Coordinates of C-alpha atoms in Angstrom, one line a residue:
M31 CA 0.0 0.0 0.0
D32 CA 1.2 3.5 -0.8
Y33 CA 1.1 5.1 2.7
Q34 CA 2.5 8.4 1.4
Q35 CA -0.5 8.7 -0.9
L36 CA -2.9 7.7 1.8
G37 CA -1.5 10.3 4.1
I38 CA -1.9 13.0 1.4
Q39 CA -5.5 12.0 0.8
I40 CA -6.4 12.0 4.5
L41 CA -4.9 15.4 5.0
R42 CA -6.8 16.8 2.0
L43 CA -10.1 15.3 3.2
V44 CA -9.8 16.7 6.8
G45 CA -9.6 20.2 5.3
G46 CA -5.9 20.5 4.4
K47 CA -3.0 21.6 6.6
D48 CA -4.6 25.0 7.4
N49 CA -7.3 23.1 9.3
V50 CA -4.9 21.1 11.4
N51 CA -4.0 22.6 14.8
S52 CA -1.9 19.6 15.8
L53 CA -1.5 15.9 14.9
T54 CA -0.4 13.0 17.1
H55 CA -0.8 9.3 16.8
C56 CA -1.0 6.3 19.1
A57 CA -0.6 2.6 18.3
T58 CA -3.4 2.4 15.7
R59 CA -4.9 5.8 15.0
L60 CA -4.1 9.3 13.8
R61 CA -5.3 12.0 16.3
F62 CA -6.2 15.3 14.7
D63 CA -6.9 18.5 16.6
L64 CA -8.8 20.4 14.0
F65 CA -10.0 24.0 13.8
D66 CA -13.2 23.2 12.0
K67 CA -14.5 19.6 12.0
N68 CA -17.5 20.6 9.8
I69 CA -15.4 20.7 6.7
V70 CA -14.1 17.1 7.1
D71 CA -15.4 14.7 4.4
C72 CA -16.0 11.7 6.6
D73 CA -17.6 9.6 3.9
A74 CA -14.7 10.0 1.6
I75 CA -12.2 9.1 4.4
M76 CA -14.1 5.9 5.2
K77 CA -13.9 4.8 1.6
L78 CA -10.1 5.1 1.5
T79 CA -8.3 1.8 1.3
G80 CA -6.3 1.4 4.5
V81 CA -8.7 3.3 6.8
I82 CA -10.5 1.1 9.2
S83 CA -12.8 3.6 10.9
I84 CA -13.1 7.2 12.1
V85 CA -13.9 8.5 15.6
D86 CA -14.9 12.0 16.6
S87 CA -14.7 12.2 20.3
G88 CA -12.6 13.5 23.2
G89 CA -11.9 16.8 21.4
Q90 CA -10.1 14.9 18.6
F91 CA -10.9 13.7 15.1
Q92 CA -9.4 10.2 15.0
V93 CA -8.7 8.1 11.9
V94 CA -8.1 4.4 12.7
I95 CA -5.4 3.0 10.5
G96 CA -4.1 -0.1 12.3
N97 CA -0.5 -1.2 12.9
E98 CA 0.8 0.9 9.9
V99 CA -0.3 4.2 11.5
Q100 CA 3.2 5.6 11.9
Q101 CA 3.9 5.4 8.2
V102 CA 0.8 7.4 7.4
Y103 CA 1.6 9.8 10.3
Q104 CA 5.0 10.5 8.8
A105 CA 3.5 11.1 5.4
I106 CA 1.1 13.7 6.8
S107 CA 3.7 15.3 9.0
Q108 CA 5.9 16.0 5.9
N109 CA 3.1 18.0 4.4
L110 CA 2.1 20.0 7.6
S111 CA 3.7 23.4 7.9
N112 CA 4.9 24.4 11.3
Q113 CA 2.4 26.4 13.2
E114 CA 3.5 29.7 14.7
H115 CA 3.3 29.4 18.5
G116 CA 1.1 32.0 20.1
K117 CA -1.0 32.5 16.9
V118 CA -4.2 30.7 17.7
R119 CA -7.2 30.4 15.4
S120 CA -10.7 30.3 16.9
K121 CA -12.2 26.8 17.2
K122 CA -15.7 25.6 17.6
K123 CA -16.6 25.2 21.3
E124 CA -17.0 21.7 22.6
G125 CA -18.4 20.2 25.8
I126 CA -16.4 20.5 29.0
L127 CA -16.0 16.7 29.4
S128 CA -14.9 16.3 25.7
Y129 CA -12.5 19.2 26.2
I130 CA -10.9 17.7 29.3
I131 CA -10.6 14.2 27.7
G132 CA -9.0 15.9 24.7
I133 CA -6.4 17.6 26.9
I134 CA -5.5 14.3 28.6
S135 CA -5.4 12.4 25.3
T136 CA -3.2 15.0 23.5
S137 CA -0.9 15.4 26.4
F138 CA -0.4 11.6 26.9
T139 CA -0.2 10.4 23.3
P140 CA 3.4 11.6 22.6
V141 CA 4.4 10.1 26.0
I142 CA 3.1 6.6 25.3
P143 CA 6.2 5.3 23.5
A144 CA 8.4 6.3 26.5
L145 CA 6.1 4.8 29.1
T146 CA 5.6 1.6 27.0
G147 CA 9.3 1.2 26.5
A148 CA 10.1 1.8 30.2
G149 CA 7.3 -0.6 31.1
M150 CA 8.7 -3.4 29.0
I151 CA 12.1 -2.9 30.6
K152 CA 10.5 -3.2 34.0
A153 CA 8.8 -6.4 32.8
L154 CA 12.0 -7.7 31.4
L155 CA 13.8 -7.1 34.7
A156 CA 11.0 -8.9 36.6
I157 CA 11.5 -11.9 34.4
C158 CA 15.3 -11.8 34.8
K159 CA 14.9 -11.5 38.6
L160 CA 12.4 -14.4 38.7
M161 CA 14.7 -16.6 36.6
G162 CA 17.8 -15.7 38.6
V163 CA 19.5 -14.2 35.5
L164 CA 20.0 -10.8 37.2
S165 CA 20.4 -10.0 40.9
P166 CA 18.5 -6.9 42.2
D167 CA 21.8 -5.9 43.9
S168 CA 23.9 -5.9 40.7
H169 CA 24.9 -2.7 39.0
T170 CA 23.4 -3.9 35.7
Y171 CA 20.0 -4.3 37.3
Y172 CA 20.3 -0.9 39.1
L173 CA 21.2 1.0 35.9
L174 CA 18.4 -0.7 33.8
D175 CA 15.9 0.0 36.6
M176 CA 17.0 3.6 36.7
L177 CA 16.5 3.8 32.9
A178 CA 12.9 2.4 33.3
D179 CA 12.1 4.8 36.1
A180 CA 13.2 7.8 34.2
A181 CA 10.1 8.0 32.1
F182 CA 7.9 8.0 35.2
F183 CA 10.1 10.3 37.3
F184 CA 10.3 12.9 34.6
M185 CA 6.7 12.5 33.6
P186 CA 5.9 16.3 34.0
I187 CA 8.6 17.1 31.4
L188 CA 7.2 14.6 29.0
L189 CA 3.6 15.7 29.5
A190 CA 4.6 19.4 29.1
Y191 CA 5.4 18.7 25.4
G192 CA 2.0 17.1 24.6
A193 CA 0.1 19.7 26.7
A194 CA 2.0 22.5 24.8
S195 CA 0.8 21.0 21.5
K196 CA -2.8 21.0 22.8
F197 CA -2.7 24.6 24.1
S198 CA -0.6 25.9 21.2
C199 CA 2.2 27.4 23.2
N200 CA 6.0 27.0 23.3
P201 CA 6.9 23.4 24.2
I202 CA 10.5 24.2 25.3
L203 CA 9.4 26.8 27.8
A204 CA 6.7 24.4 29.1
M205 CA 9.3 21.7 29.5
T206 CA 11.6 24.2 31.3
I207 CA 8.9 25.0 33.9
A208 CA 8.4 21.2 34.3
G209 CA 12.1 20.9 34.9
A210 CA 12.0 23.5 37.6
M211 CA 9.3 21.5 39.4
L212 CA 11.7 18.5 39.4
H213 CA 14.9 20.5 40.2
P214 CA 17.1 18.8 42.9
N215 CA 17.1 22.1 44.9
L216 CA 13.4 21.7 45.5
G217 CA 14.1 18.4 47.0
K218 CA 16.8 19.9 49.2
L219 CA 14.3 22.5 50.5
M220 CA 11.9 19.7 51.3
A221 CA 14.6 17.8 53.2
L222 CA 15.3 20.8 55.4
G223 CA 11.7 20.8 56.6
Q224 CA 11.7 24.6 56.9
D225 CA 8.9 27.0 56.0
V226 CA 9.4 28.3 52.5
S227 CA 8.0 31.5 51.0
F228 CA 8.1 33.4 47.7
I229 CA 7.9 37.3 48.0
G230 CA 6.1 36.7 51.3
I231 CA 3.7 34.1 50.0
P232 CA 3.9 30.7 51.8
V233 CA 4.9 27.9 49.5
K234 CA 3.7 24.3 50.1
L235 CA 6.5 22.1 48.8
A236 CA 5.6 18.9 47.0
D237 CA 7.2 16.0 45.2
Y238 CA 6.2 16.5 41.5
S239 CA 8.0 13.4 40.1
G240 CA 5.5 11.2 38.3
S241 CA 2.7 13.8 38.7
V242 CA 0.2 14.5 36.0
L243 CA -2.3 17.3 36.7
P244 CA 0.1 20.0 38.0
I245 CA 2.0 20.4 34.8
I246 CA -1.1 20.1 32.5
I247 CA -2.8 22.9 34.4
T248 CA 0.4 24.9 34.4
V249 CA 0.8 24.7 30.7
W250 CA -2.8 25.7 30.2
A251 CA -2.2 28.8 32.3
M252 CA 1.1 29.4 30.5
S253 CA -0.7 29.5 27.1
Y254 CA -2.5 32.6 28.2
I255 CA 0.6 34.1 29.7
E256 CA 2.4 33.6 26.4
R257 CA -0.3 35.4 24.5
F258 CA -0.1 38.2 27.0
A259 CA 3.6 38.4 26.6
E260 CA 3.3 38.4 22.8
K261 CA 1.0 41.5 22.9
V262 CA 2.9 43.6 25.5
T263 CA 6.5 42.9 24.4
P264 CA 8.0 45.4 21.8
S265 CA 9.2 43.7 18.6
M266 CA 12.8 44.9 19.0
I267 CA 13.3 43.1 22.3
K268 CA 10.8 40.3 22.0
F269 CA 13.4 37.7 21.4
F270 CA 14.6 37.7 25.0
I271 CA 12.0 39.7 26.9
K272 CA 9.0 37.4 25.9
P273 CA 10.5 34.1 27.2
M274 CA 11.7 35.9 30.3
L275 CA 8.2 37.2 31.1
I276 CA 6.7 33.7 30.5
L277 CA 9.2 32.0 32.9
L278 CA 9.0 34.8 35.5
I279 CA 5.2 34.6 35.6
A280 CA 4.4 30.9 34.9
G281 CA 7.3 29.4 36.9
P282 CA 6.3 30.9 40.3
L283 CA 2.6 30.4 39.5
A284 CA 3.4 26.7 39.1
L285 CA 5.4 26.3 42.3
V286 CA 3.3 28.5 44.5
I287 CA -0.4 27.9 43.4
I288 CA -1.0 25.4 40.6
G289 CA 1.5 22.7 41.7
P290 CA 0.2 22.3 45.2
F291 CA -3.4 22.5 43.9
G292 CA -2.7 19.8 41.3
I293 CA -1.1 17.5 43.9
L294 CA -4.1 17.9 46.1
L295 CA -6.4 16.9 43.2
N296 CA -4.1 13.9 42.4
D297 CA -4.3 12.8 46.1
L298 CA -8.0 13.2 46.3
V299 CA -8.6 11.1 43.1
A300 CA -6.1 8.5 44.3
Q301 CA -7.8 8.3 47.7
G302 CA -11.2 7.9 46.0
A303 CA -10.0 5.1 43.9
G304 CA -8.3 3.4 46.9
Y305 CA -11.5 3.7 48.9
I306 CA -13.6 2.1 46.1
N307 CA -11.0 -0.7 45.8
S308 CA -11.1 -1.4 49.5
K309 CA -14.9 -1.7 49.6
A310 CA -15.5 -3.5 46.3
S311 CA -12.2 -4.7 44.8
W312 CA -14.1 -6.2 41.8
L313 CA -15.9 -3.1 40.8
I314 CA -13.3 -1.0 38.9
P315 CA -11.8 -4.0 37.0
M316 CA -15.3 -5.2 36.1
L317 CA -16.3 -1.8 34.8
M318 CA -13.1 -1.4 32.9
G319 CA -13.3 -4.9 31.5
G320 CA -16.9 -4.5 30.4
L321 CA -17.0 -0.9 29.3
Q322 CA -13.5 -0.5 27.8
P323 CA -14.8 -0.8 24.1
F324 CA -17.4 1.9 24.9
L325 CA -14.7 4.1 26.4
I326 CA -12.5 3.7 23.3
I327 CA -15.3 4.5 20.9
T328 CA -16.3 7.6 22.8
G329 CA -12.7 8.7 23.4
T330 CA -13.1 8.7 27.2
A331 CA -10.6 5.8 27.8
W332 CA -7.9 8.4 28.6
A333 CA -9.9 9.6 31.6
M334 CA -8.4 6.9 33.9
T335 CA -4.8 7.2 32.6
P336 CA -3.6 10.0 35.0
I337 CA -4.8 7.9 38.0
A338 CA -3.1 4.7 36.7
T339 CA 0.2 6.4 35.9
G340 CA 0.1 8.2 39.3
Q341 CA -0.2 4.9 41.1
L342 CA 2.6 3.3 39.0
S343 CA 4.9 6.3 39.8
R344 CA 4.3 6.3 43.5
N345 CA 3.5 2.6 44.3
G346 CA 5.2 0.7 41.5
S347 CA 1.9 -0.9 40.6
E348 CA -1.7 0.0 39.6
M349 CA -5.1 -1.6 39.7
I350 CA -7.1 1.1 37.8
N351 CA -6.4 0.4 34.2
G352 CA -4.3 -2.7 33.7
P353 CA -6.4 -5.5 35.2
G354 CA -9.7 -4.5 33.5
M355 CA -8.0 -3.6 30.2
L356 CA -6.3 -7.1 30.2
A357 CA -9.7 -8.7 30.5
S358 CA -11.3 -6.4 27.8
N359 CA -8.4 -6.7 25.3
I360 CA -8.3 -10.5 25.5
A361 CA -12.1 -10.7 25.2
Q362 CA -12.1 -8.5 22.2
G363 CA -9.5 -10.8 20.5
A364 CA -11.6 -13.9 21.4
A365 CA -14.7 -12.4 19.9
T366 CA -13.0 -11.5 16.7
L367 CA -11.3 -14.8 16.3
C368 CA -14.6 -16.6 16.8
V369 CA -16.0 -14.4 14.0
A370 CA -13.1 -15.4 11.8
I371 CA -13.7 -19.1 12.4
K372 CA -17.4 -18.9 11.9
T373 CA -17.8 -16.5 9.0
K374 CA -18.0 -17.6 5.4
N375 CA -17.0 -14.2 4.1
K376 CA -13.4 -14.5 2.9
N377 CA -12.6 -10.9 3.5
L378 CA -14.1 -10.9 7.0
K379 CA -12.3 -14.1 7.8
Q380 CA -8.9 -12.7 6.8
L381 CA -9.5 -9.5 8.7
G382 CA -10.8 -11.4 11.7
Y383 CA -7.7 -13.6 12.1
S384 CA -5.4 -10.6 11.7
A385 CA -7.3 -8.2 14.0
G386 CA -8.1 -11.0 16.5
F387 CA -4.5 -12.0 17.1
T388 CA -3.5 -8.3 17.3
A389 CA -6.2 -7.7 19.9
L390 CA -4.9 -10.7 22.0
L391 CA -1.5 -9.0 21.9
G392 CA -3.1 -5.8 23.3
I393 CA -4.0 -3.6 20.3
T394 CA -7.8 -3.7 19.9
E395 CA -8.7 -0.9 17.5
P396 CA -8.6 -3.0 14.3
S397 CA -10.7 -5.6 16.0
L398 CA -13.2 -3.1 17.5
Y399 CA -13.7 -0.9 14.5
G400 CA -13.1 -3.5 11.8
V401 CA -15.2 -6.4 13.1
T402 CA -17.1 -6.4 16.4
L403 CA -18.6 -2.9 16.3
K404 CA -19.9 -3.5 12.8
L405 CA -21.4 -6.9 13.7
K406 CA -22.7 -5.7 17.1
R407 CA -23.5 -9.0 18.8
P408 CA -19.8 -10.0 19.0
L409 CA -19.1 -6.6 20.7
I410 CA -21.8 -7.3 23.3
A411 CA -20.3 -10.8 23.9
S412 CA -16.8 -9.3 24.3
M413 CA -18.1 -6.7 26.8
I414 CA -19.8 -9.4 28.9
G415 CA -16.8 -11.7 28.7
G416 CA -14.5 -8.8 29.7
G417 CA -16.7 -7.8 32.6
V418 CA -16.8 -11.4 33.9
A419 CA -13.0 -11.7 33.7
G420 CA -12.7 -8.3 35.2
V421 CA -14.6 -9.5 38.3
Y422 CA -12.1 -12.3 38.8
A423 CA -9.2 -9.8 38.3
G424 CA -10.6 -7.5 41.0
V425 CA -11.4 -10.2 43.5
S426 CA -8.0 -11.8 43.1
G427 CA -6.2 -8.4 43.6
L428 CA -4.5 -8.4 40.2
L429 CA -2.0 -5.6 39.7
R430 CA -0.1 -4.3 36.8
Y431 CA 3.6 -3.4 37.5
A432 CA 4.5 -1.6 34.2
F433 CA 2.8 0.7 31.7
V434 CA 2.2 -1.6 28.7
S435 CA -0.8 -2.3 26.6
P436 CA -2.4 -5.3 28.5
G437 CA -2.5 -8.4 26.4
L438 CA -0.6 -11.6 25.9
A439 CA 2.5 -9.7 24.8
G440 CA 2.3 -7.6 27.9
L441 CA 1.9 -10.4 30.5
P442 CA 5.4 -9.9 31.9
A443 CA 4.1 -6.5 33.2
F444 CA 2.0 -8.6 35.7
I445 CA 5.1 -10.3 37.2
G446 CA 5.9 -8.8 40.6
D447 CA 6.9 -9.7 44.1
N448 CA 3.7 -11.7 44.5
P449 CA 4.3 -14.9 42.4
M450 CA 0.5 -15.5 42.2
N451 CA -0.1 -12.2 40.4
I452 CA 0.9 -13.6 37.0
V453 CA -1.2 -16.7 37.7
H454 CA -4.2 -14.5 38.3
A455 CA -3.4 -12.7 35.1
L456 CA -3.4 -16.0 33.1
V457 CA -6.7 -17.1 34.7
T458 CA -8.2 -13.7 33.8
C459 CA -7.2 -14.3 30.2
C460 CA -8.6 -17.8 30.2
I461 CA -12.0 -16.6 31.6
A462 CA -12.1 -13.8 29.0
I463 CA -11.4 -16.1 26.1
V464 CA -13.8 -18.9 27.1
V465 CA -16.8 -16.8 28.1
T466 CA -16.5 -14.5 25.1
F467 CA -15.9 -17.2 22.6
V468 CA -18.8 -19.3 23.7
L469 CA -21.1 -16.2 23.8
T470 CA -20.1 -15.1 20.4
W471 CA -20.5 -18.5 18.9
F472 CA -24.1 -19.0 20.2
M473 CA -25.2 -15.4 19.9
G474 CA -24.0 -15.4 16.3
F475 CA -23.9 -12.4 13.9
D476 CA -25.2 -11.3 10.6
D477 CA -22.6 -12.7 8.2
P478 CA -22.1 -10.0 5.5
I479 CA -22.5 -11.3 1.9
D480 CA -19.3 -12.3 0.2
E481 CA -18.5 -10.3 -3.0
D482 CA -18.0 -13.6 -4.9
D483 CA -21.5 -14.7 -3.8
L484 CA -23.0 -11.5 -5.0
I485 CA -21.3 -11.9 -8.3
E486 CA -22.5 -15.5 -8.5
T487 CA -26.1 -14.5 -7.8
I488 CA -26.0 -11.7 -10.3
D489 CA -24.4 -14.1 -12.9
T490 CA -27.3 -16.4 -12.2
V491 CA -29.8 -13.6 -13.0
S492 CA -27.7 -12.6 -16.1
T493 CA -27.8 -16.1 -17.4
L494 CA -31.5 -16.3 -16.9
S495 CA -32.2 -12.9 -18.5
S496 CA -29.9 -13.5 -21.4
T497 CA -31.9 -16.5 -22.5
N498 CA -34.8 -14.3 -23.4
N499 CA -34.7 -10.6 -23.2
S500 CA -38.3 -10.0 -24.3
V501 CA -40.5 -7.8 -22.2
A502 CA -43.0 -9.7 -20.0
A503 CA -46.2 -10.6 -21.7
D504 CA -49.6 -9.3 -20.7
L505 CA -51.0 -11.4 -17.9
S506 CA -53.5 -11.2 -15.0
N507 CA -53.8 -13.1 -11.8
V508 CA -51.1 -15.7 -12.4
I509 CA -50.6 -17.8 -9.2
L510 CA -47.3 -19.5 -8.4
S511 CA -47.6 -22.6 -6.3
S512 CA -45.1 -23.4 -3.6
P513 CA -42.0 -25.2 -4.8
L514 CA -41.2 -26.4 -1.2
T515 CA -42.7 -27.4 2.1
G516 CA -41.7 -25.3 5.1
K517 CA -42.1 -22.0 6.9
V518 CA -42.8 -18.9 4.9
I519 CA -40.6 -15.8 5.9
P520 CA -40.5 -12.3 4.4
L521 CA -37.7 -11.7 1.9
S522 CA -36.6 -8.8 4.1
E523 CA -35.6 -11.3 6.9
V524 CA -33.2 -13.3 4.6
K525 CA -29.7 -12.9 5.8
D526 CA -28.3 -11.9 2.4
D527 CA -28.4 -8.4 1.2
V528 CA -28.9 -9.4 -2.5
F529 CA -32.3 -10.9 -1.5
S530 CA -33.4 -8.9 1.6
K531 CA -32.9 -5.6 -0.2
N532 CA -34.7 -6.7 -3.3
L533 CA -31.6 -6.1 -5.5
I534 CA -32.6 -8.6 -8.1
G535 CA -36.4 -8.8 -7.6
D536 CA -39.2 -9.3 -5.1
G537 CA -40.8 -12.5 -3.8
I538 CA -40.8 -14.7 -0.7
A539 CA -38.5 -17.1 1.1
I540 CA -39.1 -20.5 2.7
E541 CA -37.3 -22.4 5.5
P542 CA -37.7 -25.9 4.0
N543 CA -38.3 -29.0 6.1
Q544 CA -38.1 -31.4 3.2
G545 CA -35.2 -31.6 0.6
K546 CA -37.3 -31.4 -2.5
V547 CA -38.0 -28.5 -5.0
V548 CA -40.8 -28.7 -7.6
A549 CA -41.8 -26.4 -10.5
P550 CA -44.1 -23.6 -9.2
I551 CA -45.4 -22.9 -12.7
S552 CA -45.3 -24.4 -16.1
G553 CA -42.6 -23.2 -18.4
K554 CA -39.0 -23.8 -19.5
V555 CA -35.8 -24.3 -17.4
V556 CA -33.6 -21.5 -18.7
S557 CA -30.8 -21.7 -16.1
L558 CA -29.4 -24.5 -14.0
L559 CA -26.0 -23.9 -12.4
E560 CA -23.3 -26.6 -12.2
S561 CA -23.6 -26.3 -8.4
K562 CA -27.3 -27.2 -8.8
H563 CA -28.2 -24.9 -5.9
A564 CA -30.1 -22.4 -8.1
I565 CA -32.5 -22.9 -11.0
G566 CA -34.3 -20.4 -13.2
I567 CA -37.6 -20.9 -14.9
K568 CA -39.4 -18.8 -17.5
S569 CA -43.2 -19.4 -17.4
D570 CA -45.5 -19.6 -20.4
Q571 CA -46.7 -16.1 -19.4
G572 CA -43.2 -14.7 -19.6
I573 CA -42.6 -14.5 -15.8
E574 CA -38.9 -15.2 -14.9
I575 CA -38.5 -17.0 -11.6
L576 CA -35.3 -17.8 -9.6
I577 CA -35.3 -20.5 -6.9
H578 CA -32.0 -20.2 -4.9
I579 CA -31.6 -23.1 -2.4
G580 CA -29.8 -22.0 0.7
L581 CA -27.3 -19.1 1.2
D582 CA -23.7 -19.3 0.1
T583 CA -24.4 -22.9 -0.9
V584 CA -22.6 -22.3 -4.2
K585 CA -19.4 -23.1 -2.1
L586 CA -20.6 -26.7 -1.8
G587 CA -19.9 -27.2 -5.5
G588 CA -23.0 -29.4 -6.1
Q589 CA -22.4 -31.6 -3.1
F590 CA -25.7 -32.7 -1.5
F591 CA -27.7 -31.6 -4.6
T592 CA -29.2 -33.8 -7.3
A593 CA -30.8 -32.2 -10.4
K594 CA -33.9 -33.9 -11.8
V595 CA -34.1 -31.7 -14.9
E596 CA -31.8 -30.2 -17.5
Q597 CA -31.4 -26.7 -18.8
G598 CA -33.7 -26.1 -21.7
Q599 CA -36.2 -28.7 -20.6
R600 CA -39.9 -27.9 -20.4
V601 CA -41.6 -28.5 -17.0
N602 CA -45.1 -28.5 -15.7
V603 CA -46.4 -27.4 -12.3
G604 CA -45.4 -29.9 -9.7
D605 CA -42.6 -31.5 -11.7
E606 CA -39.6 -32.3 -9.5
L607 CA -36.6 -30.0 -10.2
I608 CA -34.0 -30.7 -7.5
E609 CA -33.4 -32.9 -4.5
F610 CA -31.1 -31.8 -1.7
D611 CA -29.9 -33.3 1.5
L612 CA -31.3 -30.9 4.1
A613 CA -29.5 -32.3 7.1
A614 CA -26.1 -32.6 5.4
I615 CA -26.3 -29.0 4.2
N616 CA -27.1 -27.8 7.7
Q617 CA -24.4 -29.9 9.2
A618 CA -21.9 -28.3 6.8
G619 CA -22.8 -25.0 8.4
Y620 CA -25.0 -23.5 5.6
M621 CA -28.4 -22.0 5.9
T622 CA -31.1 -23.6 3.8
T623 CA -33.3 -20.5 3.6
T624 CA -34.6 -20.6 0.0
P625 CA -35.7 -17.3 -1.7
I626 CA -38.2 -17.6 -4.6
I627 CA -37.7 -14.4 -6.6
I628 CA -39.8 -12.9 -9.4
L629 CA -37.1 -11.2 -11.5
Y630 CA -37.8 -7.7 -12.8
S631 CA -40.5 -7.2 -10.3
D632 CA -40.9 -3.6 -11.2
E633 CA -42.9 -4.9 -14.2
Y634 CA -45.3 -6.8 -11.9
F635 CA -47.6 -6.5 -9.0
V636 CA -46.3 -9.2 -6.6
E637 CA -48.4 -10.3 -3.6
N638 CA -47.5 -13.1 -1.1
I639 CA -50.6 -15.3 -0.5
K640 CA -49.2 -17.5 2.2
K641 CA -48.1 -16.0 5.5
N642 CA -47.0 -18.9 7.7
M643 CA -46.5 -22.6 6.8
V644 CA -46.8 -23.9 3.3
T645 CA -46.7 -27.3 1.6
I646 CA -45.7 -28.2 -1.9
G647 CA -48.4 -27.3 -4.4
E648 CA -50.2 -24.7 -2.2
D649 CA -50.8 -21.2 -3.7
L650 CA -47.9 -19.0 -2.7
I651 CA -47.5 -15.9 -4.8
L652 CA -49.9 -13.8 -6.9
V653 CA -48.4 -12.1 -9.9
K654 CA -50.0 -9.7 -12.4
K655 CA -48.8 -7.0 -14.8
S656 CA -48.2 -3.6 -13.2
N657 CA -49.3 -0.6 -15.1
Q658 CA -47.5 1.8 -12.9
G659 CA -44.1 0.1 -13.0
D660 CA -44.0 -0.1 -9.3
N661 CA -43.1 -3.0 -7.0
H662 CA -45.9 -3.8 -4.5
A663 CA -44.8 -6.7 -2.4
L664 CA -47.1 -7.1 0.6

């Protein structure tokens, strides 16, 4: 695939580079911060080859690409001009919740690679320690552990960059202020235990390492300070006066007011989560396990990230995101793989296997947007399975010790001092797989029609119509008798779009309980496929009828079907046309729903006579010439 060209097309369809305030990406999706979302051509983006889905939530316009997102991101980045910091275009107002989620998402997205890499080093050290390869007292272990801790210790500096992108201010100055909040001298003042003041204002000292909210709030305030400095600073001295003013105002504001307030918020949220966990340890993992797909779709999954990263930074483990996400991701993979096994659609099968294994490894967007969300019932099954597995994760006290995307590839992140923790993680995975797979299998899904089957059906009609292209003869009150015995169902309920949407004609369908098809009217057999699953008859009155035994049964290649007539043969009402092994076809996994279609129904008035059960030879369909050219199936 030409990812360079795909990136150019996406950029054009989101309104061009002038409509892009900022662009980031995560593991599977592009995340646009746009000035005007109303000019985005969503339909055209969805039709692009390589685009799985689009999501507009959390203050961002997101394009789901899959594992190749970075290549598309680089292609778009090459075509984006650098935005001048401090020059902000007006944007359409959004809801407060959407705005807050957008801030968290944009701030964390650039940080994810560092946190994931550091998390995997932590997991690797846990394995080495467990296997006795590295001693915790060795210098090698010490240095690697320090490397892994760096991303969490310097979290405010990393978040400052993303927050500056969101608020359109200078990222270097934002990172400088974050560096001041982590300066060793601040730690020395705290160690002295003395009262500290700034121009007479008492300063409450705090440890900002690993914190989230203080720096994000600070950068938000700094964006306004920067605009103020831009206005009041003379052009001749702006180069050095503007950054000085920003640091002089934003720095003390961060250390004296915003920082302590942010730490207080952090502590309150952490205490609230801890209280819930102490009273109902199963609740948070159950909710995360069951609702994670919904949170991803709505863009609110980022809401819990600050709490989880705060717990990891301070405690070395977390129970907010990891356990529930493990249950949810594994359940999503199980549902998608079940679809891949069960579907007869070749494209869906290929996508299901690829996206399913990717979801099991911890990346669920291709599975969610490409398979389960479209089919609906597998999504419901995955949410139930994730919730059930989440209950076990919570009751067992499952913890995540490193920031990685929870899945089979991230299981080492659940190895810690408690040797049973990884066992609980494995049991959580097993519960999610079994419950979800069984539910998906029995709940089923509407299998989309395979393009080859559509072509086959259209070819059947083309073969029938090419035999005689004459316009239907005049007729009145022609009644077709039933060619089968079984239950009558409306054509709209047939699980095949070619028939249910009347793409080739109107009629009725029958769920047969006997493997025998007879002629519904006297005429000539004008089409009989080699697979013997479909037969076309042209009646003496000129009506063209297609009887299609089962759905997708062309794939059986004629197995279980026996033709009793030949193409070109004349038949009378009640003559046997085809025998088929009803039980064998069902056992092979194919539906035997049989549509009886009046081709070119816009030329006729078609009325279904029977509404429930029917036997061979009973009146089934009334057909007469339509003067209006309308189709009137009742």
